[in-house]
């Protein structure tokens, strides 16, 4: 933060960089809410049967590794 102030960063941007205990608590609460969500991986939706009998749908898969 000292370097940001020395370089003349706007006060609004300095506020975004500062981590107060309440900001950390808010982040932790948000992460806990995300962690409590059900895992969507493998979920199948929009399943439709084609005239040939083939079933076509969408499956949620992880991106990356």
PDB file of N, CA and C in Angstrom:
ATOM      1  N   UNK A   1       0.821  -1.190   0.000  1.00  0.00           N
ATOM      2  CA  UNK A   1       0.000   0.000   0.000  1.00  0.00           C
ATOM      3  C   UNK A   1       0.864   1.252   0.000  1.00  0.00           C
ATOM      4  N   UNK A   2       2.012   1.172   0.670  1.00  0.00           N
ATOM      5  CA  UNK A   2       2.898   2.341   0.703  1.00  0.00           C
ATOM      6  C   UNK A   2       3.390   2.692  -0.696  1.00  0.00           C
ATOM      7  N   UNK A   3       3.735   1.677  -1.483  1.00  0.00           N
ATOM      8  CA  UNK A   3       4.201   1.918  -2.849  1.00  0.00           C
ATOM      9  C   UNK A   3       3.078   2.494  -3.702  1.00  0.00           C
ATOM     10  N   UNK A   4       1.853   2.013  -3.492  1.00  0.00           N
ATOM     11  CA  UNK A   4       0.712   2.524  -4.248  1.00  0.00           C
ATOM     12  C   UNK A   4       0.468   3.996  -3.920  1.00  0.00           C
ATOM     13  N   UNK A   5       0.559   4.333  -2.642  1.00  0.00           N
ATOM     14  CA  UNK A   5       0.390   5.735  -2.241  1.00  0.00           C
ATOM     15  C   UNK A   5       1.495   6.599  -2.847  1.00  0.00           C
ATOM     16  N   UNK A   6       2.728   6.088  -2.794  1.00  0.00           N
ATOM     17  CA  UNK A   6       3.872   6.840  -3.323  1.00  0.00           C
ATOM     18  C   UNK A   6       3.741   7.083  -4.821  1.00  0.00           C
ATOM     19  N   UNK A   7       3.082   6.165  -5.522  1.00  0.00           N
ATOM     20  CA  UNK A   7       2.889   6.312  -6.965  1.00  0.00           C
ATOM     21  C   UNK A   7       1.616   7.070  -7.315  1.00  0.00           C
ATOM     22  N   UNK A   8       0.928   7.590  -6.314  1.00  0.00           N
ATOM     23  CA  UNK A   8      -0.235   8.433  -6.567  1.00  0.00           C
ATOM     24  C   UNK A   8      -1.491   7.688  -6.965  1.00  0.00           C
ATOM     25  N   UNK A   9      -1.633   6.453  -6.520  1.00  0.00           N
ATOM     26  CA  UNK A   9      -2.840   5.690  -6.834  1.00  0.00           C
ATOM     27  C   UNK A   9      -4.050   6.367  -6.194  1.00  0.00           C
ATOM     28  N   UNK A  10      -5.158   6.360  -6.885  1.00  0.00           N
ATOM     29  CA  UNK A  10      -6.380   7.011  -6.407  1.00  0.00           C
ATOM     30  C   UNK A  10      -6.837   6.395  -5.082  1.00  0.00           C
ATOM     31  N   UNK A  11      -7.411   7.209  -4.209  1.00  0.00           N
ATOM     32  CA  UNK A  11      -7.878   6.694  -2.909  1.00  0.00           C
ATOM     33  C   UNK A  11      -8.862   5.529  -3.037  1.00  0.00           C
ATOM     34  N   UNK A  12      -9.714   5.564  -4.043  1.00  0.00           N
ATOM     35  CA  UNK A  12     -10.675   4.470  -4.229  1.00  0.00           C
ATOM     36  C   UNK A  12      -9.948   3.158  -4.520  1.00  0.00           C
ATOM     37  N   UNK A  13      -8.881   3.225  -5.294  1.00  0.00           N
ATOM     38  CA  UNK A  13      -8.114   2.020  -5.588  1.00  0.00           C
ATOM     39  C   UNK A  13      -7.333   1.549  -4.366  1.00  0.00           C
ATOM     40  N   UNK A  14      -6.856   2.481  -3.568  1.00  0.00           N
ATOM     41  CA  UNK A  14      -6.176   2.108  -2.324  1.00  0.00           C
ATOM     42  C   UNK A  14      -7.127   1.359  -1.391  1.00  0.00           C
ATOM     43  N   UNK A  15      -8.376   1.802  -1.328  1.00  0.00           N
ATOM     44  CA  UNK A  15      -9.371   1.125  -0.491  1.00  0.00           C
ATOM     45  C   UNK A  15      -9.588  -0.306  -0.952  1.00  0.00           C
ATOM     46  N   UNK A  16      -9.539  -0.551  -2.250  1.00  0.00           N
ATOM     47  CA  UNK A  16      -9.725  -1.900  -2.781  1.00  0.00           C
ATOM     48  C   UNK A  16      -8.557  -2.813  -2.421  1.00  0.00           C
ATOM     49  N   UNK A  17      -7.365  -2.239  -2.291  1.00  0.00           N
ATOM     50  CA  UNK A  17      -6.181  -3.034  -1.977  1.00  0.00           C
ATOM     51  C   UNK A  17      -6.071  -3.378  -0.494  1.00  0.00           C
ATOM     52  N   UNK A  18      -6.649  -2.554   0.354  1.00  0.00           N
ATOM     53  CA  UNK A  18      -6.530  -2.759   1.798  1.00  0.00           C
ATOM     54  C   UNK A  18      -7.385  -3.941   2.246  1.00  0.00           C
ATOM     55  N   UNK A  19      -6.801  -4.801   3.086  1.00  0.00           N
ATOM     56  CA  UNK A  19      -7.537  -5.937   3.638  1.00  0.00           C
ATOM     57  C   UNK A  19      -7.760  -5.707   5.127  1.00  0.00           C
ATOM     58  N   UNK A  20      -8.992  -5.425   5.468  1.00  0.00           N
ATOM     59  CA  UNK A  20      -9.355  -5.246   6.871  1.00  0.00           C
ATOM     60  C   UNK A  20      -9.904  -6.576   7.398  1.00  0.00           C
ATOM     61  N   UNK A  21      -9.974  -6.741   8.706  1.00  0.00           N
ATOM     62  CA  UNK A  21     -10.566  -7.971   9.247  1.00  0.00           C
ATOM     63  C   UNK A  21     -11.991  -8.212   8.747  1.00  0.00           C
ATOM     64  N   UNK A  22     -12.772  -7.148   8.590  1.00  0.00           N
ATOM     65  CA  UNK A  22     -14.152  -7.336   8.108  1.00  0.00           C
ATOM     66  C   UNK A  22     -14.168  -7.771   6.645  1.00  0.00           C
ATOM     67  N   UNK A  23     -13.230  -7.269   5.841  1.00  0.00           N
ATOM     68  CA  UNK A  23     -13.161  -7.687   4.436  1.00  0.00           C
ATOM     69  C   UNK A  23     -12.772  -9.158   4.338  1.00  0.00           C
ATOM     70  N   UNK A  24     -11.849  -9.591   5.175  1.00  0.00           N
ATOM     71  CA  UNK A  24     -11.438 -10.998   5.173  1.00  0.00           C
ATOM     72  C   UNK A  24     -12.587 -11.884   5.630  1.00  0.00           C
ATOM     73  N   UNK A  25     -13.329 -11.448   6.646  1.00  0.00           N
ATOM     74  CA  UNK A  25     -14.486 -12.207   7.115  1.00  0.00           C
ATOM     75  C   UNK A  25     -15.533 -12.335   6.017  1.00  0.00           C
ATOM     76  N   UNK A  26     -15.761 -11.274   5.271  1.00  0.00           N
ATOM     77  CA  UNK A  26     -16.717 -11.310   4.161  1.00  0.00           C
ATOM     78  C   UNK A  26     -16.269 -12.296   3.093  1.00  0.00           C
ATOM     79  N   UNK A  27     -14.970 -12.302   2.782  1.00  0.00           N
ATOM     80  CA  UNK A  27     -14.443 -13.248   1.794  1.00  0.00           C
ATOM     81  C   UNK A  27     -14.605 -14.692   2.269  1.00  0.00           C
ATOM     82  N   UNK A  28     -14.311 -14.934   3.542  1.00  0.00           N
ATOM     83  CA  UNK A  28     -14.438 -16.280   4.101  1.00  0.00           C
ATOM     84  C   UNK A  28     -15.890 -16.739   4.034  1.00  0.00           C
ATOM     85  N   UNK A  29     -16.820 -15.876   4.389  1.00  0.00           N
ATOM     86  CA  UNK A  29     -18.242 -16.227   4.325  1.00  0.00           C
ATOM     87  C   UNK A  29     -18.653 -16.580   2.899  1.00  0.00           C
ATOM     88  N   UNK A  30     -18.198 -15.799   1.929  1.00  0.00           N
ATOM     89  CA  UNK A  30     -18.518 -16.078   0.535  1.00  0.00           C
ATOM     90  C   UNK A  30     -17.946 -17.402   0.067  1.00  0.00           C
ATOM     91  N   UNK A  31     -16.714 -17.703   0.462  1.00  0.00           N
ATOM     92  CA  UNK A  31     -16.097 -18.979   0.081  1.00  0.00           C
ATOM     93  C   UNK A  31     -16.812 -20.160   0.723  1.00  0.00           C
ATOM     94  N   UNK A  32     -17.263 -19.982   1.956  1.00  0.00           N
ATOM     95  CA  UNK A  32     -18.016 -21.061   2.616  1.00  0.00           C
ATOM     96  C   UNK A  32     -19.344 -21.313   1.909  1.00  0.00           C
ATOM     97  N   UNK A  33     -19.992 -20.251   1.440  1.00  0.00           N
ATOM     98  CA  UNK A  33     -21.247 -20.419   0.701  1.00  0.00           C
ATOM     99  C   UNK A  33     -21.001 -21.180  -0.599  1.00  0.00           C
ATOM    100  N   UNK A  34     -19.910 -20.855  -1.292  1.00  0.00           N
ATOM    101  CA  UNK A  34     -19.581 -21.551  -2.536  1.00  0.00           C
ATOM    102  C   UNK A  34     -19.269 -23.016  -2.254  1.00  0.00           C
ATOM    103  N   UNK A  35     -18.503 -23.279  -1.192  1.00  0.00           N
ATOM    104  CA  UNK A  35     -18.135 -24.654  -0.850  1.00  0.00           C
ATOM    105  C   UNK A  35     -19.358 -25.490  -0.483  1.00  0.00           C
ATOM    106  N   UNK A  36     -20.409 -24.862   0.025  1.00  0.00           N
ATOM    107  CA  UNK A  36     -21.616 -25.580   0.427  1.00  0.00           C
ATOM    108  C   UNK A  36     -22.526 -25.916  -0.752  1.00  0.00           C
ATOM    109  N   UNK A  37     -22.277 -25.335  -1.913  1.00  0.00           N
ATOM    110  CA  UNK A  37     -23.111 -25.617  -3.083  1.00  0.00           C
ATOM    111  C   UNK A  37     -22.908 -27.054  -3.545  1.00  0.00           C
ATOM    112  N   UNK A  38     -23.940 -27.679  -4.117  1.00  0.00           N
ATOM    113  CA  UNK A  38     -23.770 -29.043  -4.630  1.00  0.00           C
ATOM    114  C   UNK A  38     -22.835 -29.052  -5.839  1.00  0.00           C
ATOM    115  N   UNK A  39     -22.107 -30.155  -5.999  1.00  0.00           N
ATOM    116  CA  UNK A  39     -21.170 -30.293  -7.108  1.00  0.00           C
ATOM    117  C   UNK A  39     -21.953 -30.567  -8.399  1.00  0.00           C
ATOM    118  N   UNK A  40     -21.867 -29.698  -9.404  1.00  0.00           N
ATOM    119  CA  UNK A  40     -22.633 -29.896 -10.635  1.00  0.00           C
ATOM    120  C   UNK A  40     -21.975 -30.863 -11.626  1.00  0.00           C
ATOM    121  N   UNK A  41     -20.743 -31.321 -11.357  1.00  0.00           N
ATOM    122  CA  UNK A  41     -20.030 -32.186 -12.294  1.00  0.00           C
ATOM    123  C   UNK A  41     -20.813 -33.481 -12.490  1.00  0.00           C
ATOM    124  N   UNK A  42     -21.018 -33.852 -13.740  1.00  0.00           N
ATOM    125  CA  UNK A  42     -21.748 -35.058 -14.093  1.00  0.00           C
ATOM    126  C   UNK A  42     -23.244 -34.847 -14.245  1.00  0.00           C
ATOM    127  N   UNK A  43     -23.734 -33.670 -13.941  1.00  0.00           N
ATOM    128  CA  UNK A  43     -25.162 -33.365 -14.059  1.00  0.00           C
ATOM    129  C   UNK A  43     -25.562 -33.360 -15.536  1.00  0.00           C
ATOM    130  N   UNK A  44     -26.648 -34.042 -15.839  1.00  0.00           N
ATOM    131  CA  UNK A  44     -27.131 -34.126 -17.224  1.00  0.00           C
ATOM    132  C   UNK A  44     -28.422 -33.319 -17.331  1.00  0.00           C
ATOM    133  N   UNK A  45     -28.521 -32.500 -18.389  1.00  0.00           N
ATOM    134  CA  UNK A  45     -29.716 -31.686 -18.593  1.00  0.00           C
ATOM    135  C   UNK A  45     -30.082 -31.673 -20.073  1.00  0.00           C
ATOM    136  N   UNK A  46     -31.265 -31.195 -20.358  1.00  0.00           N
ATOM    137  CA  UNK A  46     -31.770 -31.049 -21.729  1.00  0.00           C
ATOM    138  C   UNK A  46     -31.705 -32.353 -22.516  1.00  0.00           C
ATOM    139  N   UNK A  47     -32.026 -33.461 -21.860  1.00  0.00           N
ATOM    140  CA  UNK A  47     -31.996 -34.756 -22.533  1.00  0.00           C
ATOM    141  C   UNK A  47     -33.192 -34.854 -23.483  1.00  0.00           C
ATOM    142  N   UNK A  48     -32.901 -35.180 -24.734  1.00  0.00           N
ATOM    143  CA  UNK A  48     -33.941 -35.316 -25.756  1.00  0.00           C
ATOM    144  C   UNK A  48     -33.689 -36.592 -26.551  1.00  0.00           C
ATOM    145  N   UNK A  49     -34.762 -37.202 -26.993  1.00  0.00           N
ATOM    146  CA  UNK A  49     -34.643 -38.387 -27.840  1.00  0.00           C
ATOM    147  C   UNK A  49     -34.830 -37.993 -29.291  1.00  0.00           C
ATOM    148  N   UNK A  50     -33.917 -38.417 -30.119  1.00  0.00           N
ATOM    149  CA  UNK A  50     -33.997 -38.163 -31.556  1.00  0.00           C
ATOM    150  C   UNK A  50     -34.895 -39.226 -32.193  1.00  0.00           C
ATOM    151  N   UNK A  51     -35.413 -38.969 -33.392  1.00  0.00           N
ATOM    152  CA  UNK A  51     -36.271 -39.953 -34.060  1.00  0.00           C
ATOM    153  C   UNK A  51     -35.591 -41.313 -34.232  1.00  0.00           C
ATOM    154  N   UNK A  52     -34.269 -41.320 -34.316  1.00  0.00           N
ATOM    155  CA  UNK A  52     -33.542 -42.583 -34.479  1.00  0.00           C
ATOM    156  C   UNK A  52     -33.419 -43.347 -33.163  1.00  0.00           C
ATOM    157  N   UNK A  53     -33.833 -42.726 -32.053  1.00  0.00           N
ATOM    158  CA  UNK A  53     -33.755 -43.377 -30.754  1.00  0.00           C
ATOM    159  C   UNK A  53     -32.550 -42.953 -29.932  1.00  0.00           C
ATOM    160  N   UNK A  54     -31.646 -42.208 -30.543  1.00  0.00           N
ATOM    161  CA  UNK A  54     -30.467 -41.737 -29.822  1.00  0.00           C
ATOM    162  C   UNK A  54     -30.883 -40.637 -28.856  1.00  0.00           C
ATOM    163  N   UNK A  55     -30.348 -40.694 -27.656  1.00  0.00           N
ATOM    164  CA  UNK A  55     -30.616 -39.647 -26.679  1.00  0.00           C
ATOM    165  C   UNK A  55     -29.468 -38.647 -26.702  1.00  0.00           C
ATOM    166  N   UNK A  56     -29.826 -37.366 -26.771  1.00  0.00           N
ATOM    167  CA  UNK A  56     -28.845 -36.290 -26.826  1.00  0.00           C
ATOM    168  C   UNK A  56     -29.122 -35.346 -25.658  1.00  0.00           C
ATOM    169  N   UNK A  57     -28.061 -34.983 -24.952  1.00  0.00           N
ATOM    170  CA  UNK A  57     -28.219 -34.072 -23.826  1.00  0.00           C
ATOM    171  C   UNK A  57     -26.920 -33.349 -23.538  1.00  0.00           C
ATOM    172  N   UNK A  58     -26.930 -32.599 -22.468  1.00  0.00           N
ATOM    173  CA  UNK A  58     -25.748 -31.856 -22.045  1.00  0.00           C
ATOM    174  C   UNK A  58     -25.303 -32.374 -20.688  1.00  0.00           C
ATOM    175  N   UNK A  59     -23.983 -32.568 -20.548  1.00  0.00           N
ATOM    176  CA  UNK A  59     -23.417 -33.009 -19.277  1.00  0.00           C
ATOM    177  C   UNK A  59     -22.396 -31.982 -18.807  1.00  0.00           C
ATOM    178  N   UNK A  60     -22.465 -31.631 -17.539  1.00  0.00           N
ATOM    179  CA  UNK A  60     -21.489 -30.690 -16.979  1.00  0.00           C
ATOM    180  C   UNK A  60     -20.192 -31.439 -16.696  1.00  0.00           C
ATOM    181  N   UNK A  61     -19.118 -30.892 -17.228  1.00  0.00           N
ATOM    182  CA  UNK A  61     -17.799 -31.495 -17.046  1.00  0.00           C
ATOM    183  C   UNK A  61     -16.822 -30.423 -16.570  1.00  0.00           C
ATOM    184  N   UNK A  62     -15.754 -30.827 -15.867  1.00  0.00           N
ATOM    185  CA  UNK A  62     -14.778 -29.835 -15.421  1.00  0.00           C
ATOM    186  C   UNK A  62     -13.939 -29.333 -16.586  1.00  0.00           C
ATOM    187  N   UNK A  63     -13.537 -28.079 -16.513  1.00  0.00           N
ATOM    188  CA  UNK A  63     -12.616 -27.527 -17.497  1.00  0.00           C
ATOM    189  C   UNK A  63     -11.217 -27.598 -16.912  1.00  0.00           C
ATOM    190  N   UNK A  64     -10.266 -27.915 -17.724  1.00  0.00           N
ATOM    191  CA  UNK A  64      -8.888 -27.972 -17.241  1.00  0.00           C
ATOM    192  C   UNK A  64      -8.460 -29.389 -16.971  1.00  0.00           C
ATOM    193  N   UNK A  65      -7.632 -29.520 -15.980  1.00  0.00           N
ATOM    194  CA  UNK A  65      -6.965 -30.794 -15.678  1.00  0.00           C
ATOM    195  C   UNK A  65      -7.923 -31.907 -15.762  1.00  0.00           C
TER     196      UNK A  65
END
